[in-house]
Coordinates of C-alpha atoms and ligand atoms in Angstrom, one line a residue:
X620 CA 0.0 0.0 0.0
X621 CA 1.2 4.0 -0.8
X622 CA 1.5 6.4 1.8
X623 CA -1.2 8.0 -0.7
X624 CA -3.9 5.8 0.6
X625 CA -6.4 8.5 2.5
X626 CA -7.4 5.4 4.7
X627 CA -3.8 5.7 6.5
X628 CA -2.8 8.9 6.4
X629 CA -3.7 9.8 9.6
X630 CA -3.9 6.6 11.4
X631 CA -1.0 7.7 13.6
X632 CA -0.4 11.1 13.5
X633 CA 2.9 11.5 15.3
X634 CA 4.7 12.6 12.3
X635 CA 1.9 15.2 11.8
X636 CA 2.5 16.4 15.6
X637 CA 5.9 16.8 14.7
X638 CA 5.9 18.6 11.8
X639 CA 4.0 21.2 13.7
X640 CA 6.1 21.5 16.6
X641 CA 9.0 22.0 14.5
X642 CA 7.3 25.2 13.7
X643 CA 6.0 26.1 16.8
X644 CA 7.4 25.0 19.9
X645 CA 10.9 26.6 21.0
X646 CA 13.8 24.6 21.1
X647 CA 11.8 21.5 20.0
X648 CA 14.2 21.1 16.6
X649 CA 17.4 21.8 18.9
X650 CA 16.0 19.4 21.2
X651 CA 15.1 16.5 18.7
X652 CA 18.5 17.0 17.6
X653 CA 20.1 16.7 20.5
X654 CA 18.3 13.1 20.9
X655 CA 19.4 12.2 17.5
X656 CA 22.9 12.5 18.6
X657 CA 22.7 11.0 21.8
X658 CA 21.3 8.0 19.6
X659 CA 23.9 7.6 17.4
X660 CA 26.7 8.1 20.3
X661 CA 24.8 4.7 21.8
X662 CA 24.4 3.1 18.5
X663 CA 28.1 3.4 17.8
X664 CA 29.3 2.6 21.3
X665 CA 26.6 -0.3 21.5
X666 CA 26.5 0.4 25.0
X667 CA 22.9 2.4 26.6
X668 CA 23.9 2.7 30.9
X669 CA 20.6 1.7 32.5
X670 CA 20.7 -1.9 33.4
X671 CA 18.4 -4.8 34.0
X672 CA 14.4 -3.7 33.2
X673 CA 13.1 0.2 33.4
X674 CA 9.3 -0.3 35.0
X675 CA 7.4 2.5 33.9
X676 CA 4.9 4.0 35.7
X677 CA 1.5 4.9 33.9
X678 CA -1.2 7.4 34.5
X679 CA -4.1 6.2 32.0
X680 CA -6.8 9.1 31.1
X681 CA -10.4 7.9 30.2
X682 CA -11.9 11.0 28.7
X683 CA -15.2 10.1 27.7
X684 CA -18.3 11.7 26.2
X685 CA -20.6 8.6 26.7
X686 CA -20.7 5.6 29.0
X687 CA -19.2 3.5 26.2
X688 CA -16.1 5.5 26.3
X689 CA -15.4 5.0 30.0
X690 CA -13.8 1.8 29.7
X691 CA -13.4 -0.8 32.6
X692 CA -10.1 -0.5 34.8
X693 CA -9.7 -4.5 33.5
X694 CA -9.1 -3.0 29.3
X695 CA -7.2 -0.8 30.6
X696 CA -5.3 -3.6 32.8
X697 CA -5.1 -5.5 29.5
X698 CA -3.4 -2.1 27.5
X699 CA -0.9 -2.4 30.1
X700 CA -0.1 -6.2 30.3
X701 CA 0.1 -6.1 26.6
X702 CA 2.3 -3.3 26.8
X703 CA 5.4 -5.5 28.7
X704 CA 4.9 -8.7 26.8
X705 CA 5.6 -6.8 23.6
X706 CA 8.3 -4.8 25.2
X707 CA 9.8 -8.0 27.0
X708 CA 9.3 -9.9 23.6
X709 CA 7.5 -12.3 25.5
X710 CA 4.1 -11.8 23.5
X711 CA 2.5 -14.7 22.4
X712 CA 2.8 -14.3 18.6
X713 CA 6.3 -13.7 18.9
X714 CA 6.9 -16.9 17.4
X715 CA 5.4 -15.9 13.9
X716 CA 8.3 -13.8 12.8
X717 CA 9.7 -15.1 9.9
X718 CA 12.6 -16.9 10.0
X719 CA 14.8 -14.4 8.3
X720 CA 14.2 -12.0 10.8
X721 CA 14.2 -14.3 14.1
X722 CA 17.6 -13.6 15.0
X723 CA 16.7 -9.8 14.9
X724 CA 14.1 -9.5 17.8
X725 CA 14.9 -7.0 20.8
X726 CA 14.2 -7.5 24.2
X727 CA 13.5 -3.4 25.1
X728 CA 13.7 -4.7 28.8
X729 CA 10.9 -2.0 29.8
X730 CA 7.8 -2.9 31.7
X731 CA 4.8 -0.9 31.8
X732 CA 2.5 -0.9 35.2
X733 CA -0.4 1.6 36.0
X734 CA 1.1 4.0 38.6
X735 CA 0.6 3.2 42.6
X736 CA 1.4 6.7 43.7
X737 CA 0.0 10.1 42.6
X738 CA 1.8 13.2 42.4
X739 CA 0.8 14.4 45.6
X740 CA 2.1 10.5 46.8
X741 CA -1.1 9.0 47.6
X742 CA -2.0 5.6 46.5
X743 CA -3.4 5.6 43.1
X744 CA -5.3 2.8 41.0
X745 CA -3.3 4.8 38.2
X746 CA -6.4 5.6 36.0
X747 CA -8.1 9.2 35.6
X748 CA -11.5 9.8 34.8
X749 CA -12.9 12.6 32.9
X750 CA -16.6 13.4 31.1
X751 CA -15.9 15.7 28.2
X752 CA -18.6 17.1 25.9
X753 CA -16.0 16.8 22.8
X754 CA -17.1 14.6 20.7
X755 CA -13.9 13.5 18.8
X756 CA -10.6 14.5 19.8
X757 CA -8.0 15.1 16.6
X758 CA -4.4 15.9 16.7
X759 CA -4.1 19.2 18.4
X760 CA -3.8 18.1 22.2
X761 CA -6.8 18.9 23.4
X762 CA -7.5 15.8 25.0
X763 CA -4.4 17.0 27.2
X764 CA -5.9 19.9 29.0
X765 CA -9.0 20.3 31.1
X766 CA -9.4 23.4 29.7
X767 CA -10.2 21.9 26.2
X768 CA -12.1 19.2 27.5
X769 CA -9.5 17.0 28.1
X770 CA -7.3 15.8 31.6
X771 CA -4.3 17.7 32.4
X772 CA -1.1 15.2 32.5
X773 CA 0.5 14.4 35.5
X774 CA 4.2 15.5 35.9
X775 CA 5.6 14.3 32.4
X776 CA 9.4 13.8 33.7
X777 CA 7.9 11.0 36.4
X778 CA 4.9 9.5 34.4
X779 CA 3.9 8.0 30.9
X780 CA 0.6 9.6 30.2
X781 CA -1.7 7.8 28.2
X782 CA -5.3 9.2 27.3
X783 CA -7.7 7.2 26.1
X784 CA -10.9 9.2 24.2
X785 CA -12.8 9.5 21.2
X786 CA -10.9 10.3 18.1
X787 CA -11.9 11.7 15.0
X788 CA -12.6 9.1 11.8
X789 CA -9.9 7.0 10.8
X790 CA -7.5 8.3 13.8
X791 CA -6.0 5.6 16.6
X792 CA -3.3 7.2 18.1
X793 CA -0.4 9.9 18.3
X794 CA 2.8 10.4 20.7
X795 CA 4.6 13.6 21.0
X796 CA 8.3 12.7 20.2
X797 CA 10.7 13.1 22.6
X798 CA 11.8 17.1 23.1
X799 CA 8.4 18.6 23.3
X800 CA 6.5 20.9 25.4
X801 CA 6.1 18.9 29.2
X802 CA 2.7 20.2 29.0
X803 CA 2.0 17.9 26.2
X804 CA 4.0 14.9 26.4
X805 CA 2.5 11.6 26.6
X806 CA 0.5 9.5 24.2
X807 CA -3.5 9.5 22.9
X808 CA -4.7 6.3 21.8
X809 CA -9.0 5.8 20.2
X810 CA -10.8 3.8 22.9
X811 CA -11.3 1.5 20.2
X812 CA -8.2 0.5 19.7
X813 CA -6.8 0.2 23.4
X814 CA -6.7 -2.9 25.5
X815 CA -7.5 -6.0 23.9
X816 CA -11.1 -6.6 25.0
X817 CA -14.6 -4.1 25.8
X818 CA -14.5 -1.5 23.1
X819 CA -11.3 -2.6 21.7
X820 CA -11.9 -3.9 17.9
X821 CA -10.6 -5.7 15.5
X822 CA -8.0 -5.2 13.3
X823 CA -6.5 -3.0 16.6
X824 CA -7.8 -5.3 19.3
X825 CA -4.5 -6.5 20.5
X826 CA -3.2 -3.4 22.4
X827 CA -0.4 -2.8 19.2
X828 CA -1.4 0.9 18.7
X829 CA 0.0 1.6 22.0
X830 CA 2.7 -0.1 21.0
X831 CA 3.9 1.8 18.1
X832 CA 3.0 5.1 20.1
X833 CA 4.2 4.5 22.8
X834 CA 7.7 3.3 20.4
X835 CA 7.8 7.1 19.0
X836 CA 7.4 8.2 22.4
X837 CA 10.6 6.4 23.4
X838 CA 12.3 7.8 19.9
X839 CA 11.1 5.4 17.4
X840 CA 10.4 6.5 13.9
X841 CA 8.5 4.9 11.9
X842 CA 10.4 1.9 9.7
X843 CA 9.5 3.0 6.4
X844 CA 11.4 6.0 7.1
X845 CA 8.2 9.3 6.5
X846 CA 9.7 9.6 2.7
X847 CA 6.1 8.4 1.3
X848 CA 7.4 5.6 -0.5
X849 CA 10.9 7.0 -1.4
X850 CA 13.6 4.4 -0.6
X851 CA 16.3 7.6 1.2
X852 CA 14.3 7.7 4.3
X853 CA 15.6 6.4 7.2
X854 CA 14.6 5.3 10.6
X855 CA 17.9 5.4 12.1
X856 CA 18.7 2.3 13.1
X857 CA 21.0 -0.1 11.9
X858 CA 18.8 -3.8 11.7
X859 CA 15.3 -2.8 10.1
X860 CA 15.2 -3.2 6.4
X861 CA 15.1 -0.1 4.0
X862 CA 12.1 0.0 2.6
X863 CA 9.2 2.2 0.3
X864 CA 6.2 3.0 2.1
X865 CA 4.2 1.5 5.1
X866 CA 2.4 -1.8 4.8
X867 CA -1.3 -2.0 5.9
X868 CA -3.7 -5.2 6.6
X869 CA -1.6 -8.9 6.9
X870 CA 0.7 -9.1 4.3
X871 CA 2.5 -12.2 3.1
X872 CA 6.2 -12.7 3.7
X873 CA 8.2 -11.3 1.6
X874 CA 7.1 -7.9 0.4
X875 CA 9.7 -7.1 -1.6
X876 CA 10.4 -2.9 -2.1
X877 CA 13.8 -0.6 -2.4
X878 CA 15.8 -3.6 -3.7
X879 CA 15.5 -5.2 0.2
X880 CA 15.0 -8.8 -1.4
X881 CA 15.3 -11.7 -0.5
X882 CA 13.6 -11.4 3.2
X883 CA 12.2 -7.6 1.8
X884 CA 10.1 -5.2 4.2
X885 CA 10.3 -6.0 8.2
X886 CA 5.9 -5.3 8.1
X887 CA 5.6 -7.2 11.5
X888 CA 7.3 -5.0 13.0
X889 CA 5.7 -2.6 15.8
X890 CA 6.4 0.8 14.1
X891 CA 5.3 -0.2 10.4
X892 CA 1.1 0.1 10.1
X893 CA 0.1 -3.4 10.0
X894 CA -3.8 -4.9 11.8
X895 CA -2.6 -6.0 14.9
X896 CA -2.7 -9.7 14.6
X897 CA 0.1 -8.8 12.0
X898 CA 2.6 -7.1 14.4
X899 CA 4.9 -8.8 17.0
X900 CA 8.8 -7.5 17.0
X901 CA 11.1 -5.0 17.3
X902 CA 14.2 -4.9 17.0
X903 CA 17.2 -5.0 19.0
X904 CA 18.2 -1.9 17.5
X905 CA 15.4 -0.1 18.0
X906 CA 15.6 -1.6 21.8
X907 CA 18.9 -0.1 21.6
X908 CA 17.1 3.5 20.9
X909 CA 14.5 3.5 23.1
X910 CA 17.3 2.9 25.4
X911 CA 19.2 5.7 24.7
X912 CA 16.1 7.8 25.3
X913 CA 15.3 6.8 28.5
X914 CA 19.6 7.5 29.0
X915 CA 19.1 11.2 27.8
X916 CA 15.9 12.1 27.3
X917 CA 13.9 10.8 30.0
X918 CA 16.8 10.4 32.8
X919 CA 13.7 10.9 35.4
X920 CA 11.2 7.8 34.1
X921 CA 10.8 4.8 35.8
X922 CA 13.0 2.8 38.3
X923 CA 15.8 0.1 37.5
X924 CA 15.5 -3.8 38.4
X925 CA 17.2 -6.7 37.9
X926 CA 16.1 -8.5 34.8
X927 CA 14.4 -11.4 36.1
X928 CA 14.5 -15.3 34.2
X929 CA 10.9 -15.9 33.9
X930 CA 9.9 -19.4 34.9
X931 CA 8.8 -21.7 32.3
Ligands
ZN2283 ZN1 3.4 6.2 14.1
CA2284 CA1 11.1 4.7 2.8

């Protein structure tokens, strides 16, 4: 499929968010370069510092305009577990990634749990709640401020925010990349497409939009490199395939594009735009990255443990 396709365009619209807050947000473009560097000093030294597993704490925000919206605290549960197994690589379907591309599957060692302490350090289930008269959300952070109808974040340096609300048609989900405004940062995710049962439907009823947001919120770009479906884009990392454009529905192995025969385009891979029963790797590169961003752009996120061997 062609990044012409007016179904996808704005299925994720990360890209969108930051074209606009190279234009308006100071020191965003000093700031994305600064990760950029920081990226490739851990690429080439192959070394990111934190060790073991980052756990991440979570704040989920329901903003809802009908009951329907105001999902259970057990989808949101299931968001969350999802979340870890595909950042572990312990998902289920893990086992479906084509041969070729077995030996390439990272381990990003984070772990995602909903947040047992508020910011005034009382105990918290780690979910916000939120009736809005908005709606659809689109693009332009709204969702992210009571005073557009939204929930204000909690402190962006401590917390992953995710809000989880109606989206305009044909929307699932945008993160703000790292370097931009605190006020904003986090990721927005269509309560149709979060968890992986209630309201959550098929082809994004396994909890992978999340996944690829909350990828870009940890540096990721998206595989295909944003060039439409030039073969000069780049997502910066050194083990994902060149290739043209994004891939939509469940393709068949190989999909061959920019010359990258025989094994061709890496489409089960988080941060291309497959249906979710088609997604289930990254890479260790891109673990690599999103390790690197928690080294230098989000020193304050999460706490450190030993990486466990799970029992079998
Ligand atoms: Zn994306
Ligand atoms: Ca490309």
């Amino acid at each position: 499929m062609t990044q012409s396709d007016p179904s996808a365009v704005s299925r994720c619209a990360t890209a969108a968010v930051h074209q606009r807050l190279l234009a308006t947000a100071p020191g965003y473009a000093q700031a994305r370069d600064r990760s950029e560097n920081a990226a490739w000093e851990v690429r080439r030294a192959a070394a990111a510092v934190r060790p073991g597993v980052t756990r991440i704490p979570v704040v989920v925000h329901v903003v809802s305009a009908t009951a329907e919206q105001d999902i259970s605290a057990e989808q949101v549960r299931s968001q969350i577990d999802s979340l870890t197994a595909d950042y572990r690589a312990r998902n289920a379907d893990v086992g479906q990634v084509p041969e070729p591309f077995a030996p390439l599957v990272g381990d990003a060692r984070i772990e995602f749990e909903l947040a047992s302490t508020d910011p005034d350090g009382n105990p918290t289930e780690g979910i916000t709640r939120t009736s809005t008269t908005v709606a659809a959300f689109a693009d332009d952070d709204a969702v992210k401020a009571a005073a557009t109808g939204g929930a204000d974040p909690w402190p962006t340096d401590r917390y992953l925010n995710l809000w989880v609300c109606p989206l305009v048609e044909g929307l699932f989900g945008y993160a703000q990349m790292p370097g931009g405004p605190a006020a904003t940062d986090g990721v927005v995710i269509a309560y149709i497409a979060f968890g992986t049962l209630g309201t959550a439907t098929p082809p994004f009823h396994l909890g992978r939009v999340a996944t690829h947001e909350v990828g870009h919120w940890l540096n990721l770009l998206h595989i295909w490199g944003d060039d439409g479906d030039g073969c000069n884009g780049t997502d910066f990392v050194d083990d994902t395939p060149n290739q043209a454009g994004f891939n939509l529905g469940t393709p068949t192995f190989p999909v061959i594009t920019c010359d990258n025969g025989p094994n061709g385009d890496m489409f089960m891979n988080y941060l291309d735009f497959t249906d979710d029963v088609a997604m289930f790797m990254f890479t260790a590169g891109q673990a690599a990255r999103m390790q690197a961003c928690l080294d230098t752009d989000r020193p304050g996120i999460g706490t450190t443990v030993p990486d466990e061997v799970p029992t079998q």
